[in-house]
Structures are given as structure tokens and as C-alpha cells.
JSON list of C-alpha atoms and ligand atoms in Angstrom, two decimals:
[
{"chain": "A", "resi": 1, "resn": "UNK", "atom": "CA", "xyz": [39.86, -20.89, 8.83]},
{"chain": "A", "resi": 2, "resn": "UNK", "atom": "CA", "xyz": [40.27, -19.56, 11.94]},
{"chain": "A", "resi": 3, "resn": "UNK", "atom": "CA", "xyz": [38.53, -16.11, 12.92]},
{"chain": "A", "resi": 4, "resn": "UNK", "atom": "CA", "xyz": [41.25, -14.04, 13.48]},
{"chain": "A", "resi": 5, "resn": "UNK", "atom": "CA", "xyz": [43.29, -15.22, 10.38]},
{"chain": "A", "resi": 6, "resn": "UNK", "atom": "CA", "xyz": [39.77, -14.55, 8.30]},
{"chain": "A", "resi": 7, "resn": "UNK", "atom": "CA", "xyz": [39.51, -10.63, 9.99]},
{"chain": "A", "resi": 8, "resn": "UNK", "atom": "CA", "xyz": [43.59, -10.51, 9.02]},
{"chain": "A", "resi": 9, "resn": "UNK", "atom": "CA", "xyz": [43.24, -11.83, 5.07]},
{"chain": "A", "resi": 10, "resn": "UNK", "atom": "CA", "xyz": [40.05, -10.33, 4.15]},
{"chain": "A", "resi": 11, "resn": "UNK", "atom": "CA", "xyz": [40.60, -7.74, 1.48]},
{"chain": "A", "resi": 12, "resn": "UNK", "atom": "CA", "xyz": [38.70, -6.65, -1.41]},
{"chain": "A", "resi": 13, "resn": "UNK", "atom": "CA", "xyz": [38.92, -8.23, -4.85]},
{"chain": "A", "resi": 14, "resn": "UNK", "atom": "CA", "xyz": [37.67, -6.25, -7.65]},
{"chain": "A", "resi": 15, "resn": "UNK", "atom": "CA", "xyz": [38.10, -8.91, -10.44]},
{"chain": "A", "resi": 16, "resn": "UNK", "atom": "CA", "xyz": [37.84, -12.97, -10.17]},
{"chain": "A", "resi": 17, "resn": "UNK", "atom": "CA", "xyz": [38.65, -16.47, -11.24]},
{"chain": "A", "resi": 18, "resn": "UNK", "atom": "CA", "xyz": [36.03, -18.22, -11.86]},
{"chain": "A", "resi": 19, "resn": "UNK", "atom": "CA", "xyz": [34.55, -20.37, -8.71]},
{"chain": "A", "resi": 20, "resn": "UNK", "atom": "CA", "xyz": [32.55, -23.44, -7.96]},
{"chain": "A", "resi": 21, "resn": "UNK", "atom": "CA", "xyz": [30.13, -21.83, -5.38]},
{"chain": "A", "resi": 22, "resn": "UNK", "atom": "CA", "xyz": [28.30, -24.85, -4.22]},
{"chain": "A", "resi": 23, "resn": "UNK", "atom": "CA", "xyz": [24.43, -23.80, -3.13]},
{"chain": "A", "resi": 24, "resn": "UNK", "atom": "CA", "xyz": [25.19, -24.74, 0.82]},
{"chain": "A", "resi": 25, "resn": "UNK", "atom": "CA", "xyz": [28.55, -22.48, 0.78]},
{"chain": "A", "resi": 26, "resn": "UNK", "atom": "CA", "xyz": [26.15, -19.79, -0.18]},
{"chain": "A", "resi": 27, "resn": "UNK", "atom": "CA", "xyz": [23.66, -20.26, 2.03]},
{"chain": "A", "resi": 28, "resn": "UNK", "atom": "CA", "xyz": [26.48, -20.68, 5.00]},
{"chain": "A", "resi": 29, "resn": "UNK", "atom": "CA", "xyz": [27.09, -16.83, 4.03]},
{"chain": "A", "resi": 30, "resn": "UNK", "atom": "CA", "xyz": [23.81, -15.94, 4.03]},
{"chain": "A", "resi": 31, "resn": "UNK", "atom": "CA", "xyz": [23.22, -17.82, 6.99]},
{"chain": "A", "resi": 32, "resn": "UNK", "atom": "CA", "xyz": [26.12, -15.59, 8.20]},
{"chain": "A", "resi": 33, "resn": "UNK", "atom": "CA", "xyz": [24.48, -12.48, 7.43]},
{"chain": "A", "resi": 34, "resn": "UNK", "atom": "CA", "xyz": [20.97, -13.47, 9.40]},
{"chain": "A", "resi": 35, "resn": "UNK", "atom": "CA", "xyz": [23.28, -13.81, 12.43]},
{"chain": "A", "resi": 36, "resn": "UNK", "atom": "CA", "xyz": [24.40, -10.72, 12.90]},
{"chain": "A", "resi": 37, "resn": "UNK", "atom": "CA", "xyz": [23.54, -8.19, 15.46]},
{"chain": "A", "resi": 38, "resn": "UNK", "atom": "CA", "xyz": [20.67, -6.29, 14.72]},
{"chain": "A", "resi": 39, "resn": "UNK", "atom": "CA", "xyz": [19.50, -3.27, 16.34]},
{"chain": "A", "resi": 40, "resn": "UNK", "atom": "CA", "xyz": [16.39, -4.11, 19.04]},
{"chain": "A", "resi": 41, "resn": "UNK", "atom": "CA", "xyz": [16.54, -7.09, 17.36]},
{"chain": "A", "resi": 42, "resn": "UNK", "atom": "CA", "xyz": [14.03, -5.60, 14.51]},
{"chain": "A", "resi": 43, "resn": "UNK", "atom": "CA", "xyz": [15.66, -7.90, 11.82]},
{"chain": "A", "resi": 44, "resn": "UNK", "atom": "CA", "xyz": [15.39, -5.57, 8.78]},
{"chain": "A", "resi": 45, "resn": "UNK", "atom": "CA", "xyz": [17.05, -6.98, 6.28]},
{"chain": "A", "resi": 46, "resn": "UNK", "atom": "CA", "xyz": [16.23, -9.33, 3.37]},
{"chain": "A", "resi": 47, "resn": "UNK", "atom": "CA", "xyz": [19.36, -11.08, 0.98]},
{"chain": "A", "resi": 48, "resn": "UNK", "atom": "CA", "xyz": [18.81, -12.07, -2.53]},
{"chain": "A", "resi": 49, "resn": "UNK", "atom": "CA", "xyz": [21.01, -14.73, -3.93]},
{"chain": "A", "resi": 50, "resn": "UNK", "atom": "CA", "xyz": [22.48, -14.26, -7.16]},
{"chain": "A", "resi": 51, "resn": "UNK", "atom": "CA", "xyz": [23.75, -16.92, -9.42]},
{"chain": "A", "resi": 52, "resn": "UNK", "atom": "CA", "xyz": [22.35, -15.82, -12.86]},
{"chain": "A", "resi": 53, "resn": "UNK", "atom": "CA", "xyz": [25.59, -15.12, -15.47]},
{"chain": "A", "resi": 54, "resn": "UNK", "atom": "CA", "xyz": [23.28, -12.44, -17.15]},
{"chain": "A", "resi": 55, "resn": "UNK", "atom": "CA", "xyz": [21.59, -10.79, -14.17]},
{"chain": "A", "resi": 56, "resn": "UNK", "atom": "CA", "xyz": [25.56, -10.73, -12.84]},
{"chain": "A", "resi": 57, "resn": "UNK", "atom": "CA", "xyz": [26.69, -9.15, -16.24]},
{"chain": "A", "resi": 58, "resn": "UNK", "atom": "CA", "xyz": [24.40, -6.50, -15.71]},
{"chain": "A", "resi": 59, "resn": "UNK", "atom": "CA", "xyz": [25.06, -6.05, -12.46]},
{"chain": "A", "resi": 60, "resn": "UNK", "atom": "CA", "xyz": [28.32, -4.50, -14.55]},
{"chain": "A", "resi": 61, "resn": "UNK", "atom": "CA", "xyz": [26.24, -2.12, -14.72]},
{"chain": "A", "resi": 62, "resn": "UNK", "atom": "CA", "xyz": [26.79, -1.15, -11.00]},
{"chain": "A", "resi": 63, "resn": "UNK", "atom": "CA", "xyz": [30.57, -1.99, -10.94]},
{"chain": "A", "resi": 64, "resn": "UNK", "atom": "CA", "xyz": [32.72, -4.35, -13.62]},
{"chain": "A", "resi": 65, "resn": "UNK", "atom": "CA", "xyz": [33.68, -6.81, -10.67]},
{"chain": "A", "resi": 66, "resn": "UNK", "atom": "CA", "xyz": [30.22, -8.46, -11.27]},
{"chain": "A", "resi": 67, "resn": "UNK", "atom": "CA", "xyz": [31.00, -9.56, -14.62]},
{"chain": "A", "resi": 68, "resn": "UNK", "atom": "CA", "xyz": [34.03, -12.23, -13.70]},
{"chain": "A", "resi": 69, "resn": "UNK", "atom": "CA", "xyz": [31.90, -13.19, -10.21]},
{"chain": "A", "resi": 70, "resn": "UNK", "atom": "CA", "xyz": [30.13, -16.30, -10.04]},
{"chain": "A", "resi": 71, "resn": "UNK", "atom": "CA", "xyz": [27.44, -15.38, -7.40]},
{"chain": "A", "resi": 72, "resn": "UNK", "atom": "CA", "xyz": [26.67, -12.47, -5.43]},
{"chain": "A", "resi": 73, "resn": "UNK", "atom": "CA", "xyz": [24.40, -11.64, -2.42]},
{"chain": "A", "resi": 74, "resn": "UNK", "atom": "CA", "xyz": [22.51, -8.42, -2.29]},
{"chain": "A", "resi": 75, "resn": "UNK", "atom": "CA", "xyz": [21.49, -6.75, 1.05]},
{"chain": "A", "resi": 76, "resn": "UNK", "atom": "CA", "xyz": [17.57, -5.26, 1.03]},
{"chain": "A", "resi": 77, "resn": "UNK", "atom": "CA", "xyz": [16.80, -3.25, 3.88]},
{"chain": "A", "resi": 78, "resn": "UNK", "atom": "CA", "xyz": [13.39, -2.00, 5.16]},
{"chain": "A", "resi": 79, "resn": "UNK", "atom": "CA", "xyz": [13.30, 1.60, 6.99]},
{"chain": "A", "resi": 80, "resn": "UNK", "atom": "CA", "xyz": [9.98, 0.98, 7.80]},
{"chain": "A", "resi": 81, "resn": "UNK", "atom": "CA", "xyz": [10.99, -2.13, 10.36]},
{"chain": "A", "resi": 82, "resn": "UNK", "atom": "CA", "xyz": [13.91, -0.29, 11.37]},
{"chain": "A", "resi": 83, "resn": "UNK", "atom": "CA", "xyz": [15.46, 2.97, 11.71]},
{"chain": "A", "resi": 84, "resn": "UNK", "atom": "CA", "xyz": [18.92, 1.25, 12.18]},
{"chain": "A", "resi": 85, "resn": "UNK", "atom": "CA", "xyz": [18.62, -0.73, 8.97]},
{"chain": "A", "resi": 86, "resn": "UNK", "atom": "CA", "xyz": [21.85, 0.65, 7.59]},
{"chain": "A", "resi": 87, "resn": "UNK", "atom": "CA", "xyz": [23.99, 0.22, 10.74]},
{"chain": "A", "resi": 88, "resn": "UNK", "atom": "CA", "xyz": [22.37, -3.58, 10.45]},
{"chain": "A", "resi": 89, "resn": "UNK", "atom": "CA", "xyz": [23.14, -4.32, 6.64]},
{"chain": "A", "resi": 90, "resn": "UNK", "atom": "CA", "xyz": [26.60, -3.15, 7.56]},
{"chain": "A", "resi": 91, "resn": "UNK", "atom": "CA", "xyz": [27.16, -5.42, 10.45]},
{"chain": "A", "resi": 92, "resn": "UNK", "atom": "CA", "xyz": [25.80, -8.29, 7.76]},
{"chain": "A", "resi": 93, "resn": "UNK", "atom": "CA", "xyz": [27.78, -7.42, 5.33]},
{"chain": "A", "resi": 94, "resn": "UNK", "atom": "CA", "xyz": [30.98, -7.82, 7.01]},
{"chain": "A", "resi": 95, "resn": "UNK", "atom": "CA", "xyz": [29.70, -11.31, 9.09]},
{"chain": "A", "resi": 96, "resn": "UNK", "atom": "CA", "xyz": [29.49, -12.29, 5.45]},
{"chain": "A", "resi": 97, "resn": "UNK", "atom": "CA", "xyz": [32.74, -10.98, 3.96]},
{"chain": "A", "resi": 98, "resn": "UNK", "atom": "CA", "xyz": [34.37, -12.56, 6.48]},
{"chain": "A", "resi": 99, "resn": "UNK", "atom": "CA", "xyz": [32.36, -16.25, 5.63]},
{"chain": "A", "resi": 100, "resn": "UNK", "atom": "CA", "xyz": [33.36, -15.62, 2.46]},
{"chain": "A", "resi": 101, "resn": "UNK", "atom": "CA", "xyz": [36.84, -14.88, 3.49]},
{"chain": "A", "resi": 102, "resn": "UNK", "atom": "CA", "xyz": [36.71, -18.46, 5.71]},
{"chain": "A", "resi": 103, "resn": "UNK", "atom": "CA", "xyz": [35.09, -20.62, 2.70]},
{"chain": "A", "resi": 104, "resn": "UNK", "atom": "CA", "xyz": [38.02, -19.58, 0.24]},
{"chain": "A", "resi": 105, "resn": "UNK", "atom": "CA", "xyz": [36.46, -16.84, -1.43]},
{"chain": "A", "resi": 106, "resn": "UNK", "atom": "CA", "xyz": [36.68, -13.22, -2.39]},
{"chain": "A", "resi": 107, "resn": "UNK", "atom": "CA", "xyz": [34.80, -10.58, -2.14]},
{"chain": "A", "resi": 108, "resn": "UNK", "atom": "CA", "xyz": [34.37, -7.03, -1.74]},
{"chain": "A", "resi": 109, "resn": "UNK", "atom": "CA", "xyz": [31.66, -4.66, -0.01]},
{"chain": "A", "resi": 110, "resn": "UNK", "atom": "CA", "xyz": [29.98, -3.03, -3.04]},
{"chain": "A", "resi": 111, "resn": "UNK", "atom": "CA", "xyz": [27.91, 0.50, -1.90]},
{"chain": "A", "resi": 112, "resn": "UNK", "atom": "CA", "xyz": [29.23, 3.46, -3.10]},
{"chain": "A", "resi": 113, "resn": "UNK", "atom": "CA", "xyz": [28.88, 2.22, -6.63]},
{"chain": "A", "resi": 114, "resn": "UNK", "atom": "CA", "xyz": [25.55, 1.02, -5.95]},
{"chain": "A", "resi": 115, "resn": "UNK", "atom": "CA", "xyz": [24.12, 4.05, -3.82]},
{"chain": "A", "resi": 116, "resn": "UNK", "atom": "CA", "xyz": [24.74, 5.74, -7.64]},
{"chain": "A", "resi": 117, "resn": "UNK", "atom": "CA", "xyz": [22.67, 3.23, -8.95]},
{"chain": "A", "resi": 118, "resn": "UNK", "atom": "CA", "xyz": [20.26, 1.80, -6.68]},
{"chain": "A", "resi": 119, "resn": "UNK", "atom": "CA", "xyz": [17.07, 2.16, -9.02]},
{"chain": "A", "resi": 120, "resn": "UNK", "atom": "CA", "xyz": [18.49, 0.81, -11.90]},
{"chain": "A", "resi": 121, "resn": "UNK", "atom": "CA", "xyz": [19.77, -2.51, -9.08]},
{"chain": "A", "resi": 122, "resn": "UNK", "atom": "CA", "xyz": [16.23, -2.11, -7.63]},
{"chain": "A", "resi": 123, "resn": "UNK", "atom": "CA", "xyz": [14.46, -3.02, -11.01]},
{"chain": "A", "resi": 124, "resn": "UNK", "atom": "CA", "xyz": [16.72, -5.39, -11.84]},
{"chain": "A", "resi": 125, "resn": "UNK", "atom": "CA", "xyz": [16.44, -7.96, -9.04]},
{"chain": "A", "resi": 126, "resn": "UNK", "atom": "CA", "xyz": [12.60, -6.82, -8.55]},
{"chain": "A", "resi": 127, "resn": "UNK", "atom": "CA", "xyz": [12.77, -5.01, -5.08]},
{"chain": "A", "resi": 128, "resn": "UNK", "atom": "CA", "xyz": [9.69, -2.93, -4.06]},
{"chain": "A", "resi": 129, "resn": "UNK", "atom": "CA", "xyz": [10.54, 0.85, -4.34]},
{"chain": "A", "resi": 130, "resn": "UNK", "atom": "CA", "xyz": [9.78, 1.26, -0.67]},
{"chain": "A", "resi": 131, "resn": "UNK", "atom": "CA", "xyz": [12.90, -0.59, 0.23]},
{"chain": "A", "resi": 132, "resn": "UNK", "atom": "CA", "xyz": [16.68, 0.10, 0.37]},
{"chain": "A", "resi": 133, "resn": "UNK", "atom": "CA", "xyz": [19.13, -1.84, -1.93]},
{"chain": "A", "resi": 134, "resn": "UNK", "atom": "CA", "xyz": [22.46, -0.25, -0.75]},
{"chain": "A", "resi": 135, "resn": "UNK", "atom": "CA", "xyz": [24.95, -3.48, -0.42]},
{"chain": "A", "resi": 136, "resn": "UNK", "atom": "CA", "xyz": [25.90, -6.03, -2.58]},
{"chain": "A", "resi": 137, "resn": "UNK", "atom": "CA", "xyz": [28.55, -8.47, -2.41]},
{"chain": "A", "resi": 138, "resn": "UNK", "atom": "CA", "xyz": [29.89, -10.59, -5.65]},
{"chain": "A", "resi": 139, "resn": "UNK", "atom": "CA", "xyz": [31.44, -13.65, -4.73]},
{"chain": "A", "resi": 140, "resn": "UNK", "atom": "CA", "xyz": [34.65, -15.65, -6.65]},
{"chain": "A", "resi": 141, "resn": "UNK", "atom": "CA", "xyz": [38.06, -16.66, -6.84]},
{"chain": "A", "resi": 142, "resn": "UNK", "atom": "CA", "xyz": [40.79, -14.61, -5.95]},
{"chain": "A", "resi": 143, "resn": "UNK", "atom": "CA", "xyz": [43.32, -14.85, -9.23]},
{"chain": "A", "resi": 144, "resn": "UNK", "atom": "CA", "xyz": [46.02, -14.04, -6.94]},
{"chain": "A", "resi": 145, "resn": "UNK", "atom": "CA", "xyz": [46.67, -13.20, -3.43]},
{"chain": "A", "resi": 146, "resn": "UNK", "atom": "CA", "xyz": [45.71, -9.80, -2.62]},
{"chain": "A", "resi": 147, "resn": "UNK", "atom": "CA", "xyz": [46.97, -7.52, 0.58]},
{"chain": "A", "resi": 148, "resn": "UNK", "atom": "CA", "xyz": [44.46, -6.30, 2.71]},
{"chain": "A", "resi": 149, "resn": "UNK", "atom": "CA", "xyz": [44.79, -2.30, 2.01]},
{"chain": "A", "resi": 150, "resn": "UNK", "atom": "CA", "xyz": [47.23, -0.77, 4.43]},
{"chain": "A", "resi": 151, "resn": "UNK", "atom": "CA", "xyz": [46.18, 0.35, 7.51]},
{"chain": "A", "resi": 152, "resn": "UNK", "atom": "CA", "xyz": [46.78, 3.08, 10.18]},
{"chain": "A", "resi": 153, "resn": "UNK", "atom": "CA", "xyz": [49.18, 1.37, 12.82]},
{"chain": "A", "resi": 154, "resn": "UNK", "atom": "CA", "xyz": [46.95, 0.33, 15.86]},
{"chain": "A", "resi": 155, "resn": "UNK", "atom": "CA", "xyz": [49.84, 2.57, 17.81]},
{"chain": "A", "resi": 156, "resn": "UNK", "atom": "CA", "xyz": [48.10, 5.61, 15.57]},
{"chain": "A", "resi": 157, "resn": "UNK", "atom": "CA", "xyz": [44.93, 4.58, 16.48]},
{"chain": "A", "resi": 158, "resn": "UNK", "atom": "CA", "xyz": [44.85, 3.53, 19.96]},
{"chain": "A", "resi": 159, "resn": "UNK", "atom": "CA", "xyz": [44.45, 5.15, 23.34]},
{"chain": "A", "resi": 160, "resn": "UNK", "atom": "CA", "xyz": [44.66, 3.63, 27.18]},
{"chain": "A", "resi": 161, "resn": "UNK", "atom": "CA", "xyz": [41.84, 4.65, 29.44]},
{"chain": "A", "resi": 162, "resn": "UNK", "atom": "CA", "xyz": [41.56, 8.02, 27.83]},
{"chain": "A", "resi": 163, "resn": "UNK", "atom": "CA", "xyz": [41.59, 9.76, 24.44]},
{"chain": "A", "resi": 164, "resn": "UNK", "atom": "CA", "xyz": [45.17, 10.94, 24.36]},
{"chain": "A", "resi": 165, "resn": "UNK", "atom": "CA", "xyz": [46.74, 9.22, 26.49]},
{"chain": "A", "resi": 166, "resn": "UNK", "atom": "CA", "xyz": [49.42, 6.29, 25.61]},
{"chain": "B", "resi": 201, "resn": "FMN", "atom": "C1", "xyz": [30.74, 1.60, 3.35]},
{"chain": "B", "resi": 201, "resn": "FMN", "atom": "C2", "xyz": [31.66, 1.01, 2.31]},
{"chain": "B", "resi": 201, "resn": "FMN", "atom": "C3", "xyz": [31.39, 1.21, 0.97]},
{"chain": "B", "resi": 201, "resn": "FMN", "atom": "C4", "xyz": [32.23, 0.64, 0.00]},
{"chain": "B", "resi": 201, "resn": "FMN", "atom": "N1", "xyz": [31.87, 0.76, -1.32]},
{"chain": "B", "resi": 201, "resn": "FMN", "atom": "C5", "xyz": [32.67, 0.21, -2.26]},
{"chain": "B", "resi": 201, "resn": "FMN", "atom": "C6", "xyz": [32.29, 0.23, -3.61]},
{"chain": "B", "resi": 201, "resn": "FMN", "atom": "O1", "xyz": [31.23, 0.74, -3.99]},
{"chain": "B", "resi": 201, "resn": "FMN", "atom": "N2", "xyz": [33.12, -0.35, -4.52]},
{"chain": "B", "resi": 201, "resn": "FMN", "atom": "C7", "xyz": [34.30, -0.93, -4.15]},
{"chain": "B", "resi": 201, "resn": "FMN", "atom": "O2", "xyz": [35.01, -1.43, -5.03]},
{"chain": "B", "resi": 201, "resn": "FMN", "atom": "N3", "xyz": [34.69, -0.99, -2.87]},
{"chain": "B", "resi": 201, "resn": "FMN", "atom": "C8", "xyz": [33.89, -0.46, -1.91]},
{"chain": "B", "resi": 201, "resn": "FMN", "atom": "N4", "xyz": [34.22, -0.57, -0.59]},
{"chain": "B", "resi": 201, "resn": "FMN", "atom": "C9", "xyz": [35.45, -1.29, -0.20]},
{"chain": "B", "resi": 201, "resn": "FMN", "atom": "C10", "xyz": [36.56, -0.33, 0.26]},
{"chain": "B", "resi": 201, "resn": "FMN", "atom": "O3", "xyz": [37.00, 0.43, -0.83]},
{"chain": "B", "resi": 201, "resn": "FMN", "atom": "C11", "xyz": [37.70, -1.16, 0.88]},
{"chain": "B", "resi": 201, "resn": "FMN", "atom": "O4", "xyz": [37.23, -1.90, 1.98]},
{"chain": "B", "resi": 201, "resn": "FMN", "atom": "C12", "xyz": [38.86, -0.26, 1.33]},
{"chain": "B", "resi": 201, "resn": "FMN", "atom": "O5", "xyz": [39.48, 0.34, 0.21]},
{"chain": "B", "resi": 201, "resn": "FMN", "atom": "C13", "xyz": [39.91, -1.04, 2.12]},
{"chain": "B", "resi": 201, "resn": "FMN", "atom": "O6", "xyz": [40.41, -2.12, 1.36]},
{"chain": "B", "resi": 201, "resn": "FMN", "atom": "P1", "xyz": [40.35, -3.62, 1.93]},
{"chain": "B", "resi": 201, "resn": "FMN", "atom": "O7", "xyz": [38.90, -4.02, 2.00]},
{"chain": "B", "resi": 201, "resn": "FMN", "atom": "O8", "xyz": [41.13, -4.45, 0.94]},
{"chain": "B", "resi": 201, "resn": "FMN", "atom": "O9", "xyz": [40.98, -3.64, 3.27]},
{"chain": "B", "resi": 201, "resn": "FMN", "atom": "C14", "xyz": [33.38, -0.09, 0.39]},
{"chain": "B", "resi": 201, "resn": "FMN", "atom": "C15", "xyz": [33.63, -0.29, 1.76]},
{"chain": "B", "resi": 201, "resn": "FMN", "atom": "C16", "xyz": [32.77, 0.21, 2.70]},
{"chain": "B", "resi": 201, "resn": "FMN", "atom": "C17", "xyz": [33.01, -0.10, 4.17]}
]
């Protein structure tokens, strides 16, 4: 799939199909996430693969989506290699939506349900307490075709040469 079709049909899917996620299709998203920008170049970040039906049911736990997924990567951070670990998970977590997006799959970014839960996530998948667990992405079949959310018209959005000015 080409990258701007990928960037136009990515949208978040909250419940899935069930999926044949073959080991190198999830390593091409992980792969995806390694490549992303990363602030200095510090390279904070760690991703767990998930595959496990019962460490994804209790992932439920976090949000239901996890339950109907058939893998998931998680994003681990370390503050102490980088104080731009969060701006750096981010920019991973989208290079890999958007693999995701280009190998068939669904997805969605999972945080704000997480950041509620991070300890109990933490001790689940074994990450030191020193670290940040604040993205995870569960990975399936779309059941259906889903709309990206609507967005603000780029005309709404969008300035020439100065704020302001059209
Ligand atoms: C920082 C951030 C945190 C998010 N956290 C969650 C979350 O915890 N659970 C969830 O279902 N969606 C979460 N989302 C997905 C957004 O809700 C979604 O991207 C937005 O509603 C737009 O929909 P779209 O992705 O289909 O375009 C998050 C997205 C971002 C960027």
C-alpha cells in the first residue's frame, strides 16, 4: 500500500476479526517502530511483542479491544536515556500504525486507557518499575471498513507564510 493511501485509511478499530499475524509481519512493524526519528538519536524505547490469548485477555483489563486482537505491541520507554522518550514512543507508534495500516491490519493507539493503568500493564508483561509503559497497540482484522474520524478541513487549519493569513 502506498504511503499516502496508508496516512488516508488509517483509523482506529476498537474491536476485531480475528487475524493470521504471521511472526515476520510483526516484526516488519516493529521493525517500523525502531526506525523512527528519535530525539539526539538516544533510542529510548524498547517493544514487547504480544501474541499470548491470555496475557491479551487481560490486557482487557486496560481496554476491551485487547480481548478480540490477535497480537499487540507495547511501547517501553526509559526517561533515564532520554528526556524526549514520550515525543519518541509517539513518533513509533504512529510509523507502526501506519505498517499496520499497509500490511492489512487494524489498529488503534492505546494510552489514555493505559496511563490509568500502567502498573497493573507494568506487572503484567514484567517491565522494571523504573520504566514507562504508556503505549500499546493491539493488532487484528478490521470486521468492517471503518472511516478515519472526521477531521478539521485543512482550509481550517492552514495558513500561507503567516499565522492568519490565507
Ligand atoms: C495520545 C493519544 C492517546 C490515545 N489514547 C487512546 C486510548 O487510550 N484508547 C483509544 O481507544 N483510543 C485512543 N487514542 C485514539 C484516538 O481516540 C483516535 O486517534 C481519535 O479519536 C481519532 O480517530 P482516528 O484514529 O480513527 O482518526 C489515542 C490517540 C492518541 C494520539
Amino acid at each position: 500500500m502506498d504511503l499516502f493511501e496508508a496516512i488516508e485509511k488509517r483509523a482506529s478499530v476498537r474491536a476485531y476479526a480475528p487475524a493470521d499475524v504471521s511472526e515476520a509481519n510483526l516484526l516488519k512493524i516493529a521493525d517500523a517502530g525502531r526506525r523512527a526519528p528519535s530525539g539526539g538519536n538516544r533510542q529510548p524505547l524498547q517493544f514487547i511483542l504480544i501474541r499470548d490469548k491470555e496475557t491479551l485477555k487481560a490486557l482487557e483489563k486496560v481496554q476491551p479491544c485487547f480481548g478480540s486482537a490477535s497480537a499487540a505491541v507495547g511501547i517501553v520507554a526509559d526517561p533515564a536515556v532520554s528526556r524526549w522518550w514520550l515525543e519518541d514512543a509517539s513518533a513509533a507508534a504512529e510509523n507502526m500504525l501506519l505498517a499496520v495500516q499497509a500490511l492489512g491490519y487494524a489498529s488503534v493507539w492505546v494510552e489514555g486507557t493505559l496511563l490509568k493503568q500502567e502498573d497493573y500493564a507494568k506487572k503484567l508483561l514484567g517491565v522494571p518499575p523504573e520504566k514507562r509503559f504508556v503505549i500499546l497497540l493491539p493488532i487484528g482484522k478490521a470486521p468492517q471498513e471503518t472511516p478515519q474520524a472526521d477531521r478539521k478541513p485543512l482550509s481550517e487549519v492552514l495558513w500561507r507564510e503567516r499565522y492568519g493569513r490565507k
